Tab-separated table of C-alpha atoms in Angstrom:
chain	number	residue	atom	x	y	z
Z	16	MET	CA	38.112	18.070	-24.545
Z	17	ALA	CA	34.541	17.389	-26.105
Z	18	GLU	CA	33.708	21.018	-25.634
Z	19	ASP	CA	36.950	22.650	-26.937
Z	20	ALA	CA	36.594	20.203	-30.148
Z	21	ILE	CA	33.264	21.525	-30.943
Z	22	LEU	CA	33.731	25.351	-30.200
Z	23	GLY	CA	37.038	25.138	-32.162
Z	24	PHE	CA	35.632	23.449	-35.170
Z	25	LEU	CA	32.489	26.008	-35.085
Z	26	GLU	CA	35.252	28.980	-35.274
Z	27	SER	CA	36.409	27.895	-38.697
Z	28	ASN	CA	33.246	26.082	-40.008
Z	29	VAL	CA	29.505	26.970	-40.411
Z	30	ASN	CA	28.081	24.027	-38.857
Z	31	ILE	CA	28.258	20.247	-37.679
Z	32	SER	CA	25.658	18.438	-39.816
Z	33	ASP	CA	25.867	15.212	-37.895
Z	34	SER	CA	27.295	14.687	-34.130
Z	35	GLY	CA	27.697	10.967	-34.645
Z	36	GLN	CA	29.986	11.569	-37.777
Z	37	PHE	CA	31.842	14.381	-35.821
Z	38	ALA	CA	32.391	12.209	-32.828
Z	39	ALA	CA	33.907	9.490	-34.934
Z	40	ASP	CA	36.194	11.996	-36.966
Z	41	VAL	CA	37.616	13.605	-33.475
Z	42	GLY	CA	37.619	10.172	-31.692
Z	43	ILE	CA	35.569	10.969	-28.834
Z	44	ASP	CA	32.658	9.084	-27.408
Z	45	HIS	CA	29.295	10.090	-28.874
Z	46	ASN	CA	27.574	10.062	-25.553
Z	47	GLU	CA	30.257	12.547	-24.060
Z	48	ILE	CA	29.593	14.788	-27.320
Z	49	ILE	CA	25.954	14.734	-26.888
Z	50	ASN	CA	26.180	15.920	-23.023
Z	51	VAL	CA	28.360	18.737	-23.947
Z	52	ILE	CA	26.086	19.877	-27.004
Z	53	LYS	CA	23.151	19.910	-24.391
Z	54	SER	CA	25.187	22.135	-22.118
Z	55	LEU	CA	26.226	24.590	-24.752
Z	56	HIS	CA	22.605	24.675	-26.214
Z	57	GLY	CA	21.317	25.655	-22.956
Z	58	PHE	CA	23.898	28.414	-22.654
Z	59	ARG	CA	23.070	29.455	-26.477
Z	60	LEU	CA	26.551	28.963	-27.458
Z	61	VAL	CA	25.147	26.756	-30.186
Z	62	ASP	CA	21.894	25.986	-31.740
Z	63	ALA	CA	21.174	22.343	-31.934
Z	64	GLN	CA	18.566	20.456	-33.920
Z	65	ASP	CA	17.677	16.771	-33.311
Z	66	ILE	CA	18.603	14.070	-35.649
Z	67	LYS	CA	16.801	10.583	-35.604
Z	68	ARG	CA	17.767	7.681	-37.659
Z	69	GLU	CA	16.509	4.422	-37.524
Z	70	LYS	CA	18.312	1.019	-38.454
Z	71	TRP	CA	17.872	-2.518	-38.141
Z	72	VAL	CA	20.204	-4.491	-35.914
Z	73	LEU	CA	20.801	-7.934	-35.047
Z	74	THR	CA	19.277	-9.497	-31.775
Z	75	ASP	CA	21.425	-11.868	-29.494
Z	76	GLU	CA	19.666	-14.903	-31.520
Z	77	GLY	CA	20.507	-13.350	-34.732
Z	78	LYS	CA	23.962	-12.675	-34.095
Z	79	SER	CA	24.564	-16.494	-33.009
Z	80	TYR	CA	23.350	-17.476	-36.413
Z	81	THR	CA	25.815	-15.396	-38.250
Z	82	VAL	CA	28.502	-17.725	-36.710
Z	83	ALA	CA	26.904	-21.075	-36.412
Z	84	GLY	CA	24.309	-20.821	-39.220
Z	85	SER	CA	20.586	-20.739	-39.309
Z	86	PRO	CA	18.839	-23.424	-37.331
Z	87	GLU	CA	17.227	-24.995	-40.432
Z	88	VAL	CA	20.740	-25.401	-42.133
Z	89	GLN	CA	22.292	-26.712	-38.780
Z	90	LEU	CA	19.566	-29.336	-38.768
Z	91	PHE	CA	20.034	-30.255	-42.478
Z	92	LEU	CA	23.706	-30.668	-42.135
Z	93	ALA	CA	23.142	-32.886	-39.289
Z	94	ILE	CA	21.259	-35.518	-41.208
Z	95	PRO	CA	23.357	-37.898	-42.969
Z	96	LEU	CA	22.450	-38.988	-46.430
Z	97	GLU	CA	20.985	-42.297	-45.439
Z	98	GLY	CA	18.807	-40.496	-42.887
Z	99	ILE	CA	18.703	-40.462	-39.193
Z	100	SER	CA	16.267	-41.332	-36.401
Z	101	ARG	CA	14.611	-38.561	-34.596
Z	102	GLU	CA	16.069	-39.606	-31.226
Z	103	GLU	CA	19.515	-39.595	-32.634
Z	104	LEU	CA	18.870	-36.386	-34.658
Z	105	GLN	CA	18.049	-34.613	-31.232
Z	106	LYS	CA	21.229	-35.644	-29.607
Z	107	LYS	CA	23.285	-34.240	-32.364
Z	108	VAL	CA	21.813	-30.550	-32.284
Z	109	ASP	CA	20.731	-28.458	-29.488
Z	110	SER	CA	16.919	-28.750	-28.459
Z	111	SER	CA	16.131	-25.134	-29.720
Z	112	VAL	CA	17.787	-25.717	-32.918
Z	113	TYR	CA	16.038	-28.899	-33.371
Z	114	LYS	CA	12.623	-27.324	-32.604
Z	115	ILE	CA	13.191	-24.236	-34.750
Z	116	GLY	CA	15.298	-26.080	-37.508
Z	117	CYS	CA	12.478	-28.824	-37.970
Z	118	ALA	CA	9.539	-26.253	-38.437
Z	119	GLN	CA	11.916	-24.217	-40.848
Z	120	ALA	CA	13.187	-27.222	-42.715
Z	121	ILE	CA	9.661	-28.736	-43.237
Z	122	LYS	CA	8.527	-25.216	-44.259
Z	123	ASN	CA	11.363	-25.007	-46.942
Z	124	LYS	CA	10.712	-28.553	-47.975
Z	125	TRP	CA	14.152	-29.759	-47.192
Z	126	VAL	CA	13.601	-32.536	-45.084
Z	127	GLU	CA	11.021	-35.344	-44.571
Z	128	MET	CA	9.863	-36.335	-41.280
Z	129	GLY	CA	9.188	-40.070	-41.394
Z	130	LYS	CA	7.966	-42.407	-38.806
Z	131	GLN	CA	11.216	-43.862	-38.188
Z	132	LEU	CA	13.774	-41.751	-40.041
Z	133	VAL	CA	14.318	-38.150	-40.981
Z	134	SER	CA	15.987	-37.836	-44.177
Z	135	ARG	CA	16.723	-35.244	-46.625
Z	136	LYS	CA	14.478	-34.200	-49.748
Z	137	ILE	CA	17.342	-32.351	-51.396
Z	138	GLN	CA	21.055	-32.727	-51.362
Z	139	ASN	CA	22.269	-28.887	-50.981
Z	140	VAL	CA	20.958	-25.921	-49.421
Z	141	GLU	CA	21.857	-22.376	-49.241
Z	142	ASP	CA	21.939	-20.357	-45.979
Z	143	ARG	CA	20.006	-17.427	-47.121
Z	144	VAL	CA	19.275	-16.192	-43.439
Z	145	LYS	CA	22.675	-16.230	-42.394
Z	146	ASP	CA	23.482	-14.070	-45.646
Z	147	LEU	CA	20.711	-11.847	-45.070
Z	148	LEU	CA	21.913	-11.166	-41.346
Z	149	LEU	CA	25.507	-10.654	-42.378
Z	150	ARG	CA	24.218	-8.038	-44.914
Z	151	ILE	CA	22.313	-6.319	-42.270
Z	152	ARG	CA	25.258	-6.153	-39.987
Z	153	ASP	CA	27.275	-4.762	-42.531
Z	154	GLY	CA	24.712	-1.842	-43.023
Z	155	GLU	CA	23.692	-2.767	-46.518
Z	156	VAL	CA	20.025	-2.480	-47.359
Z	157	ILE	CA	17.701	-5.662	-47.934
Z	158	ASP	CA	14.115	-6.026	-49.376
Z	159	GLN	CA	11.206	-5.281	-46.992
Z	160	GLU	CA	9.994	-8.508	-47.623
Z	161	ASP	CA	13.149	-10.178	-46.081
Z	162	ILE	CA	13.149	-7.663	-43.327
Z	163	ASP	CA	9.432	-8.803	-42.432
Z	164	ALA	CA	10.571	-12.303	-42.376
Z	165	LEU	CA	13.544	-11.832	-40.097
Z	166	LYS	CA	11.580	-9.524	-37.664
Z	167	ARG	CA	8.757	-12.178	-37.357
Z	168	ARG	CA	11.644	-14.562	-36.187
Z	169	LYS	CA	12.829	-11.858	-33.778
Z	170	LEU	CA	16.238	-12.000	-35.364
Z	171	ILE	CA	16.398	-8.211	-35.934
Z	172	ALA	CA	15.138	-5.399	-34.100
Z	173	LEU	CA	14.675	-1.485	-34.894
Z	174	GLN	CA	17.083	0.510	-33.561
Z	175	THR	CA	16.753	4.419	-33.258
Z	176	TRP	CA	19.858	6.512	-33.342
Z	177	LYS	CA	19.602	9.927	-31.887
Z	178	GLY	CA	21.989	12.957	-32.531
Z	179	TYR	CA	22.106	16.539	-33.463
Z	180	SER	CA	23.156	19.048	-35.961
Z	181	LEU	CA	24.441	22.083	-34.482
Z	182	GLN	CA	25.708	25.886	-35.483
Z	183	ARG	CA	26.859	28.788	-33.719
Z	184	GLY	CA	24.285	30.457	-31.287
Z	185	PRO	CA	23.813	34.085	-30.278
Z	186	ASN	CA	26.174	33.642	-27.273
Z	187	TYR	CA	28.744	31.768	-29.405
Z	188	ALA	CA	32.565	32.167	-28.338
Z	189	PRO	CA	35.586	30.230	-29.120
Z	190	LYS	CA	36.064	29.508	-25.274
Z	191	ARG	CA	33.050	29.439	-22.672
Z	192	LYS	CA	33.585	31.598	-19.841
Z	193	LYS	CA	32.435	30.081	-16.579
Z	194	ALA	CA	29.693	32.263	-15.253
Z	195	VAL	CA	30.041	33.530	-11.618
Z	196	THR	CA	27.078	32.774	-9.497
Z	197	ASP	CA	28.352	34.825	-6.401
Z	198	LEU	CA	30.020	38.266	-6.005
Z	199	THR	CA	32.623	37.739	-3.351
Z	200	ARG	CA	34.842	39.821	-1.047
Z	201	ASP	CA	37.863	38.781	-3.159
Z	202	HIS	CA	36.407	39.860	-6.412
Z	203	LEU	CA	35.911	43.308	-4.985
Z	204	GLN	CA	39.485	43.615	-3.626
Z	205	ARG	CA	41.098	42.473	-6.668
Z	206	GLY	CA	38.791	44.529	-8.784
Z	207	ASP	CA	38.216	41.749	-11.440
Z	208	TRP	CA	34.592	41.978	-10.843
Z	209	LYS	CA	34.232	44.410	-13.832
Z	210	ASP	CA	35.437	41.472	-16.135
Z	211	LEU	CA	33.407	38.775	-14.605
Z	212	GLU	CA	30.488	37.166	-16.474
Z	213	PHE	CA	27.662	36.498	-14.049
Z	214	LYS	CA	24.990	33.941	-14.196
Z	215	GLU	CA	21.545	35.346	-14.955
Z	216	TYR	CA	18.902	34.922	-12.362
Z	217	ASN	CA	15.583	33.031	-13.777
Z	218	PHE	CA	13.171	35.085	-11.812
Z	219	SER	CA	10.245	32.984	-13.602
Z	220	ALA	CA	11.625	29.702	-12.529
Z	221	LYS	CA	9.233	27.743	-10.363
Z	222	GLY	CA	10.548	25.768	-7.330
Z	223	PRO	CA	9.355	22.256	-6.271
Z	224	PRO	CA	5.599	22.049	-5.363
Z	225	ALA	CA	5.028	22.313	-1.818
Z	226	GLU	CA	3.683	19.227	-0.340
Z	227	GLY	CA	0.455	19.886	1.851
Z	228	GLY	CA	-0.690	18.072	4.858
Z	229	TYR	CA	-3.019	15.014	4.548
Z	230	LEU	CA	-5.225	13.349	6.711
Z	231	HIS	CA	-5.713	9.469	6.655
Z	232	PRO	CA	-9.354	8.520	5.833
Z	233	LEU	CA	-9.432	6.635	9.409
Z	234	LEU	CA	-8.302	9.770	11.018
Z	235	LYS	CA	-11.099	11.871	9.176
Z	236	VAL	CA	-13.713	9.131	10.193
Z	237	ARG	CA	-12.370	9.005	13.801
Z	238	LYS	CA	-12.666	12.984	14.076
Z	239	GLN	CA	-16.083	12.797	12.615
Z	240	VAL	CA	-17.041	10.040	15.132
Z	241	GLN	CA	-15.290	12.089	18.077
Z	242	ASN	CA	-17.147	15.230	17.202
Z	243	ILE	CA	-20.323	13.277	17.694
Z	244	PHE	CA	-19.469	12.021	20.918
Z	245	LEU	CA	-18.546	15.163	22.214
Z	246	GLN	CA	-21.831	16.753	20.795
Z	247	MET	CA	-23.651	14.227	22.879
Z	248	GLY	CA	-22.016	15.216	25.974
Z	249	PHE	CA	-19.454	12.450	26.185
Z	250	GLU	CA	-16.027	12.503	27.642
Z	251	GLU	CA	-13.129	10.755	26.263
Z	252	MET	CA	-11.081	7.879	27.996
Z	253	PRO	CA	-7.533	7.788	28.295
Z	254	THR	CA	-6.580	4.714	25.852
Z	255	ASN	CA	-2.675	4.915	26.248
Z	256	ASN	CA	-2.446	1.440	27.663
Z	257	PHE	CA	-1.973	-1.072	24.926
Z	258	VAL	CA	-0.646	-3.356	27.132
Z	259	GLU	CA	-3.010	-4.386	29.814
Z	260	SER	CA	-3.342	-7.063	32.512
Z	261	SER	CA	-5.597	-10.029	32.111
Z	262	PHE	CA	-7.369	-8.963	35.123
Z	263	TRP	CA	-8.761	-5.615	33.858
Z	264	ASN	CA	-9.063	-7.114	30.123
Z	265	PHE	CA	-11.025	-10.178	31.188
Z	266	ASP	CA	-11.729	-10.820	35.102
Z	267	ALA	CA	-13.228	-7.380	35.999
Z	268	LEU	CA	-15.368	-7.854	33.119
Z	269	PHE	CA	-16.861	-11.094	34.670
Z	270	GLN	CA	-15.261	-13.266	31.862
Z	271	PRO	CA	-14.241	-16.559	33.227
Z	272	GLN	CA	-10.715	-17.683	33.042
Z	273	GLN	CA	-11.599	-20.725	31.048
Z	274	HIS	CA	-13.076	-18.514	28.342
Z	275	PRO	CA	-11.879	-19.434	24.498
Z	276	ALA	CA	-11.319	-15.747	23.804
Z	277	ARG	CA	-8.601	-15.947	26.555
Z	278	ASP	CA	-6.733	-18.665	25.058
Z	279	SER	CA	-3.175	-17.845	23.273
Z	280	HIS	CA	-5.009	-18.556	19.884
Z	281	ASP	CA	-6.920	-15.451	20.325
Z	282	THR	CA	-4.737	-13.178	22.554
Z	283	PHE	CA	-1.408	-11.952	22.379
Z	284	PHE	CA	0.448	-12.526	25.685
Z	285	LEU	CA	3.501	-10.850	26.770
Z	286	LYS	CA	6.680	-12.558	27.735
Z	287	VAL	CA	8.238	-9.416	29.074
Z	288	PRO	CA	7.113	-8.213	31.481
Z	289	SER	CA	4.824	-11.371	31.495
Z	290	THR	CA	2.912	-10.067	34.845
Z	291	THR	CA	1.538	-7.037	36.076
Z	292	ARG	CA	3.003	-5.191	39.119
Z	293	GLU	CA	0.037	-4.246	41.182
Z	294	LEU	CA	-3.649	-4.589	41.348
Z	295	PRO	CA	-6.299	-3.231	43.889
Z	296	GLU	CA	-6.390	-6.141	46.210
Z	297	ASP	CA	-9.713	-5.545	47.979
Z	298	TYR	CA	-11.284	-5.409	44.322
Z	299	VAL	CA	-9.557	-8.270	43.282
Z	300	GLU	CA	-10.820	-10.321	46.095
Z	301	ARG	CA	-14.420	-9.385	45.458
Z	302	VAL	CA	-14.005	-10.176	41.728
Z	303	LYS	CA	-12.503	-13.543	42.687
Z	304	ARG	CA	-15.474	-14.308	45.076
Z	305	VAL	CA	-18.031	-13.267	42.288
Z	306	HIS	CA	-16.407	-15.572	39.862
Z	307	GLU	CA	-16.073	-18.609	42.304
Z	308	TYR	CA	-19.288	-18.562	44.363
Z	309	GLY	CA	-21.422	-15.696	42.579
Z	310	GLY	CA	-23.327	-12.784	44.442
Z	311	TYR	CA	-25.418	-9.814	43.504
Z	312	GLY	CA	-28.011	-12.309	42.328
Z	313	SER	CA	-25.671	-14.567	40.187
Z	314	ARG	CA	-24.453	-18.091	41.043
Z	315	GLY	CA	-20.971	-17.340	39.507
Z	316	TYR	CA	-19.001	-19.660	37.538
Z	317	GLY	CA	-18.265	-22.141	40.210
Z	318	TYR	CA	-14.550	-22.512	39.547
Z	319	ASP	CA	-10.994	-22.398	41.353
Z	320	TRP	CA	-10.300	-18.652	40.219
Z	321	LYS	CA	-6.597	-18.441	39.874
Z	322	ARG	CA	-4.493	-15.081	40.701
Z	323	GLU	CA	-1.653	-15.806	38.377
Z	324	GLU	CA	-4.010	-15.958	35.194
Z	325	ALA	CA	-5.366	-12.567	36.103
Z	326	ASN	CA	-1.670	-11.295	36.623
Z	327	LYS	CA	-0.846	-12.053	32.845
Z	328	ASN	CA	0.035	-9.266	30.625
Z	329	LEU	CA	-1.352	-8.959	27.057
Z	330	LEU	CA	-2.106	-6.562	24.273
Z	331	ARG	CA	-5.650	-5.381	25.228
Z	332	THR	CA	-8.315	-7.243	23.056
Z	333	HIS	CA	-10.750	-4.554	23.281
Z	334	THR	CA	-11.110	-1.191	24.595
Z	335	THR	CA	-13.545	-2.261	27.302
Z	336	ALA	CA	-10.578	-2.938	29.352
Z	337	VAL	CA	-10.267	0.937	29.571
Z	338	SER	CA	-14.075	1.317	30.392
Z	339	SER	CA	-13.498	-1.232	33.432
Z	340	ARG	CA	-10.754	0.920	34.847
Z	341	MET	CA	-12.758	4.143	34.650
Z	342	LEU	CA	-15.969	2.531	36.022
Z	343	TYR	CA	-13.714	1.276	38.840
Z	344	LEU	CA	-12.208	4.741	39.477
Z	345	LEU	CA	-15.741	6.269	39.102
Z	346	ALA	CA	-17.088	4.073	41.912
Z	347	GLN	CA	-14.304	5.317	44.222
Z	348	GLN	CA	-15.589	8.739	43.764
Z	349	LYS	CA	-18.094	9.784	46.539
Z	350	PRO	CA	-20.977	10.844	46.267
Z	351	PHE	CA	-21.575	9.019	42.842
Z	352	THR	CA	-21.831	11.382	39.609
Z	353	PRO	CA	-23.290	10.136	36.525
Z	354	LYS	CA	-20.861	9.768	33.465
Z	355	LYS	CA	-21.026	9.394	29.720
Z	356	TYR	CA	-17.659	8.088	28.280
Z	357	PHE	CA	-16.228	7.104	24.790
Z	358	SER	CA	-12.984	5.829	23.387
Z	359	ILE	CA	-11.719	5.301	20.170
Z	360	ASP	CA	-8.354	3.496	19.636
Z	361	ARG	CA	-6.410	0.224	18.860
Z	362	VAL	CA	-6.998	-3.207	19.984
Z	363	PHE	CA	-4.958	-6.453	19.006
Z	364	ARG	CA	-6.292	-9.896	18.400
Z	365	ASN	CA	-4.415	-12.981	17.168
Z	366	GLU	CA	-6.608	-12.907	13.999
Z	367	ALA	CA	-5.837	-14.763	10.624
Z	368	VAL	CA	-5.391	-11.752	8.407
Z	369	ASP	CA	-7.473	-11.339	5.313
Z	370	ARG	CA	-9.470	-8.885	3.409
Z	371	THR	CA	-11.842	-8.194	6.393
Z	372	HIS	CA	-9.503	-8.879	9.450
Z	373	LEU	CA	-6.159	-7.541	10.744
Z	374	ALA	CA	-4.372	-8.657	13.993
Z	375	GLU	CA	-4.680	-4.756	14.658
Z	376	PHE	CA	-7.443	-2.644	14.520
Z	377	HIS	CA	-9.510	0.211	15.913
Z	378	GLN	CA	-12.593	-0.019	18.144
Z	379	ILE	CA	-14.915	2.554	19.010
Z	380	GLU	CA	-16.788	2.372	22.518
Z	381	GLY	CA	-19.469	4.564	23.966
Z	382	LEU	CA	-20.863	4.075	27.701
Z	383	VAL	CA	-23.342	5.701	29.885
Z	384	CYS	CA	-23.401	5.193	33.521
Z	385	ASP	CA	-26.436	6.512	35.684
Z	386	ARG	CA	-28.974	5.500	37.795
Z	387	GLY	CA	-32.099	3.504	36.769
Z	388	LEU	CA	-31.162	3.171	33.066
Z	389	THR	CA	-33.036	0.514	30.818
Z	390	LEU	CA	-32.963	-1.226	27.740
Z	391	GLY	CA	-35.041	1.451	26.388
Z	392	ASP	CA	-32.350	4.170	26.936
Z	393	LEU	CA	-29.894	1.916	25.367
Z	394	ILE	CA	-31.834	1.844	22.085
Z	395	GLY	CA	-32.727	5.496	22.229
Z	396	VAL	CA	-29.113	6.463	22.543
Z	397	LEU	CA	-28.036	4.058	19.856
Z	398	HIS	CA	-30.751	5.565	17.353
Z	399	ASP	CA	-29.363	8.967	18.275
Z	400	PHE	CA	-25.759	7.928	17.745
Z	401	PHE	CA	-26.096	6.056	14.503
Z	402	SER	CA	-28.380	8.721	12.940
Z	403	ARG	CA	-25.763	11.202	13.269
Z	404	LEU	CA	-23.523	8.887	11.326
Z	405	GLY	CA	-26.132	8.491	8.562
Z	406	MET	CA	-27.941	5.165	9.512
Z	407	SER	CA	-31.425	5.792	10.620
Z	408	LYS	CA	-32.745	2.336	9.966
Z	409	LEU	CA	-31.794	0.342	12.854
Z	410	ARG	CA	-32.649	-3.207	14.137
Z	411	PHE	CA	-31.418	-5.158	17.232
Z	412	LYS	CA	-30.998	-8.874	17.610
Z	413	PRO	CA	-30.355	-10.507	21.086
Z	414	ALA	CA	-26.836	-11.817	21.536
Z	415	TYR	CA	-24.386	-13.248	24.213
Z	416	ASN	CA	-21.615	-11.361	25.767
Z	417	PRO	CA	-19.748	-12.565	29.100
Z	418	TYR	CA	-20.135	-8.799	30.729
Z	419	THR	CA	-23.543	-7.668	29.310
Z	420	GLU	CA	-27.064	-8.779	29.767
Z	421	PRO	CA	-29.205	-8.120	27.974
Z	422	SER	CA	-26.826	-8.010	24.690
Z	423	MET	CA	-27.832	-6.920	21.336
Z	424	GLU	CA	-26.438	-6.778	17.762
Z	425	ILE	CA	-26.805	-3.671	15.844
Z	426	PHE	CA	-27.900	-3.730	12.171
Z	427	SER	CA	-28.797	-1.006	9.621
Z	428	TYR	CA	-30.475	-1.170	6.387
Z	429	HIS	CA	-28.245	-0.706	3.373
Z	430	GLU	CA	-30.094	0.781	0.521
Z	431	GLY	CA	-27.422	-0.062	-1.941
Z	432	PHE	CA	-27.407	-3.635	-0.934
Z	433	LYS	CA	-31.066	-4.047	-0.258
Z	434	LYS	CA	-30.265	-5.767	2.934
Z	435	TRP	CA	-29.798	-5.387	6.635
Z	436	VAL	CA	-25.826	-5.014	7.803
Z	437	GLU	CA	-24.466	-5.686	11.326
Z	438	ILE	CA	-22.729	-2.428	12.413
Z	439	GLY	CA	-22.121	-2.924	15.849
Z	440	ASN	CA	-22.693	-4.733	19.308
Z	441	SER	CA	-24.346	-3.330	22.634
Z	442	GLY	CA	-25.634	-4.416	25.977
Z	443	MET	CA	-26.113	-3.444	29.623
Z	444	PHE	CA	-23.073	-4.411	31.985
Z	445	ARG	CA	-23.952	-6.883	34.439
Z	446	PRO	CA	-24.452	-6.379	38.014
Z	447	GLU	CA	-21.600	-9.235	38.722
Z	448	MET	CA	-19.316	-6.725	37.008
Z	449	LEU	CA	-20.466	-3.368	38.340
Z	450	LEU	CA	-21.331	-4.036	41.876
Z	451	PRO	CA	-17.952	-5.647	43.093
Z	452	MET	CA	-16.325	-2.173	41.777
Z	453	GLY	CA	-18.336	-0.320	44.425
Z	454	LEU	CA	-20.928	1.280	42.441
Z	455	PRO	CA	-24.669	1.920	43.998
Z	456	ASP	CA	-27.016	-0.926	43.574
Z	457	ASP	CA	-29.459	1.281	41.286
Z	458	VAL	CA	-26.498	2.450	38.859
Z	459	ARG	CA	-26.828	0.960	35.479
Z	460	VAL	CA	-24.343	1.054	32.613
Z	461	ILE	CA	-25.386	0.789	29.032
Z	462	ALA	CA	-22.625	0.542	26.238
Z	463	TRP	CA	-22.083	-0.179	22.600
Z	464	GLY	CA	-18.971	-0.510	20.403
Z	465	LEU	CA	-18.150	-0.855	16.502
Z	466	SER	CA	-14.909	-0.976	14.735
Z	467	LEU	CA	-13.566	2.142	13.059
Z	468	GLU	CA	-12.469	0.584	9.842
Z	469	ARG	CA	-15.873	-0.557	8.690
Z	470	PRO	CA	-17.603	2.735	8.372
Z	471	THR	CA	-14.500	4.085	6.778
Z	472	MET	CA	-14.415	1.201	4.387
Z	473	ILE	CA	-18.058	1.946	3.610
Z	474	LEU	CA	-17.471	5.683	3.219
Z	475	TYR	CA	-14.504	5.381	1.073
Z	476	GLY	CA	-15.443	2.353	-1.017
Z	477	ILE	CA	-12.678	0.168	0.094
Z	478	ASP	CA	-13.345	-3.603	0.094
Z	479	ASN	CA	-10.032	-4.943	1.477
Z	480	ILE	CA	-9.121	-3.587	5.071
Z	481	ARG	CA	-5.370	-4.088	3.990
Z	482	ASP	CA	-5.811	-1.154	1.590
Z	483	LEU	CA	-6.846	1.167	4.476
Z	484	PHE	CA	-4.706	0.170	7.633
Z	485	GLY	CA	-1.372	-1.586	7.775
Z	486	HIS	CA	2.188	-1.486	6.034
Z	487	LYS	CA	0.696	-2.112	2.431
Z	488	VAL	CA	-1.476	1.097	2.415
Z	489	ASP	CA	-1.014	3.186	-0.846
Z	490	LEU	CA	-0.214	6.802	0.098
Z	491	ASN	CA	-1.890	7.969	-2.888
Z	492	LEU	CA	-5.018	7.106	-1.381
Z	493	ILE	CA	-4.427	9.549	1.541
Z	494	LYS	CA	-3.298	12.230	-0.956
Z	495	ARG	CA	-6.573	11.926	-3.048
Z	496	ASN	CA	-8.590	12.800	-0.002
Z	497	PRO	CA	-7.261	16.302	0.793
Z	498	ILE	CA	-8.569	17.937	4.224
Z	499	PHE	CA	-11.780	19.658	3.920
Z	500	LEU	CA	-11.935	23.413	4.644
Z	501	ARG	CA	-15.674	23.456	5.285
Z	502	ASN	CA	-17.628	21.806	8.187
Z	503	LYS	CA	-16.077	18.412	8.092
Z	504	PHE	CA	-18.652	16.799	10.276
Z	505	GLN	CA	-21.525	18.196	8.259
Z	506	ILE	CA	-19.907	16.902	4.832
Z	507	ARG	CA	-18.769	13.695	5.954
Z	508	SER	CA	-22.367	12.799	7.657
Z	509	ALA	CA	-23.910	13.730	4.267
Z	510	GLU	CA	-21.597	11.696	2.374
Z	511	MET	CA	-21.722	8.632	4.428
Z	512	LEU	CA	-25.752	8.849	4.453
Z	513	CYS	CA	-25.506	9.165	0.578
Z	514	LEU	CA	-23.118	5.918	0.378
Z	515	PHE	CA	-25.017	3.964	2.588
Z	516	ARG	CA	-28.380	4.820	1.164
Z	517	GLY	CA	-27.682	4.783	-2.543
Z	518	LEU	CA	-24.243	3.425	-3.730
Z	519	SER	CA	-23.487	-0.246	-4.191
Z	520	ILE	CA	-20.020	-0.093	-2.568
Z	521	SER	CA	-18.349	-3.550	-1.786
Z	522	LEU	CA	-18.924	-4.242	2.208
Z	523	PRO	CA	-16.650	-6.240	4.200
Z	524	THR	CA	-18.328	-9.079	5.814
């Protein structure tokens, strides 16, 4: 209907000077007229020019004053000739009317706010505000000074009206022919294809941009660390068991059953299935014996070891549970073969979530199993590993772990912060852990671990772990870090070295 009205009018007239006036004349909604004009302009049936007009309109507050009067007049009329107390006046008018009306009436010198009574200073007033609002509503022009006063009181707002003027276009026709997009079999059989108007193809139109693949920063740093391990001759351990038994997660590592880390406040225990199905019984017996009575040079813990505690299923608290399984399998292979293992995967701890802690995070772990290894071998391997990550200045501090002795915390000097920063933990697995597995007496295992999130946060300048990993991650973070086409290992190592040595990036504690 709107299209017929526009094209029919232009058939006998030169132009439509105002789409708003035209919509009012033909009795069609202006928004419908606008939509048709845009379509006709796109097909060049008409040529349209923008029209913009600004006018002042009343706000909701201003509209209410055209009915009830301005607050100052409402307040003035509520004051009897003999005066009234403030408390009584507040009861007679609305709270907003009282607040605004008092301010304006005092400003106009209409009332006097005494200590006990509010009284009129003049007998009659004129509601000029209401009159101005009515004039604006009726489309009359008022002085700029009055406009400014009403605008300051937020009683009026500037409204922009948009419309079009239009005239015939190069493709004008009294009736638009619907362009056909496809030539069908029926068109050919009927022979009407000669009279059809086909829609033109826009060969220069661009399709939607293709979204390329992106890697999460954690995946990129993980790949870099994985490459370092592989270049150092390590094999990757299978880490597909997120659910682990307490035996492999704690007991096999010579961690006592009354250790605080095994409490439900630090560990996620499973309800279903609550216990493991099977364990190597001969090995379980040896582990039980070393816990209760000691052996292999150890006095043990001297407590009553309980099988039901070892059977409990949990979400693994560290990937060292994988290491204990792999070392046990290695011990069953005869003759013994030295191995170098590593793993990078998720672990779970019942942590209070904050900017540096999550209940789920990634752990990097490496271990070397060979005859006659010493603490010097561990320090040498650590220098080699961390230097490839760009951290060449290392220090070691004695520490305690239930399953390593000696144990060391690893620190590296951060040039940007001018201080030593803890970056990992390390140690040599205890004989009480290794010998019950069946490994030869002269075999030693050196191991170390660190989180994946910490070096990633250093590298990408992220100071809140929840911005890196979890459901609150901003996907734009990933898109801003596209895949490198050059040697990613060399680039990332250089970047991490530069960041660690020179830039003051907020580092999580």
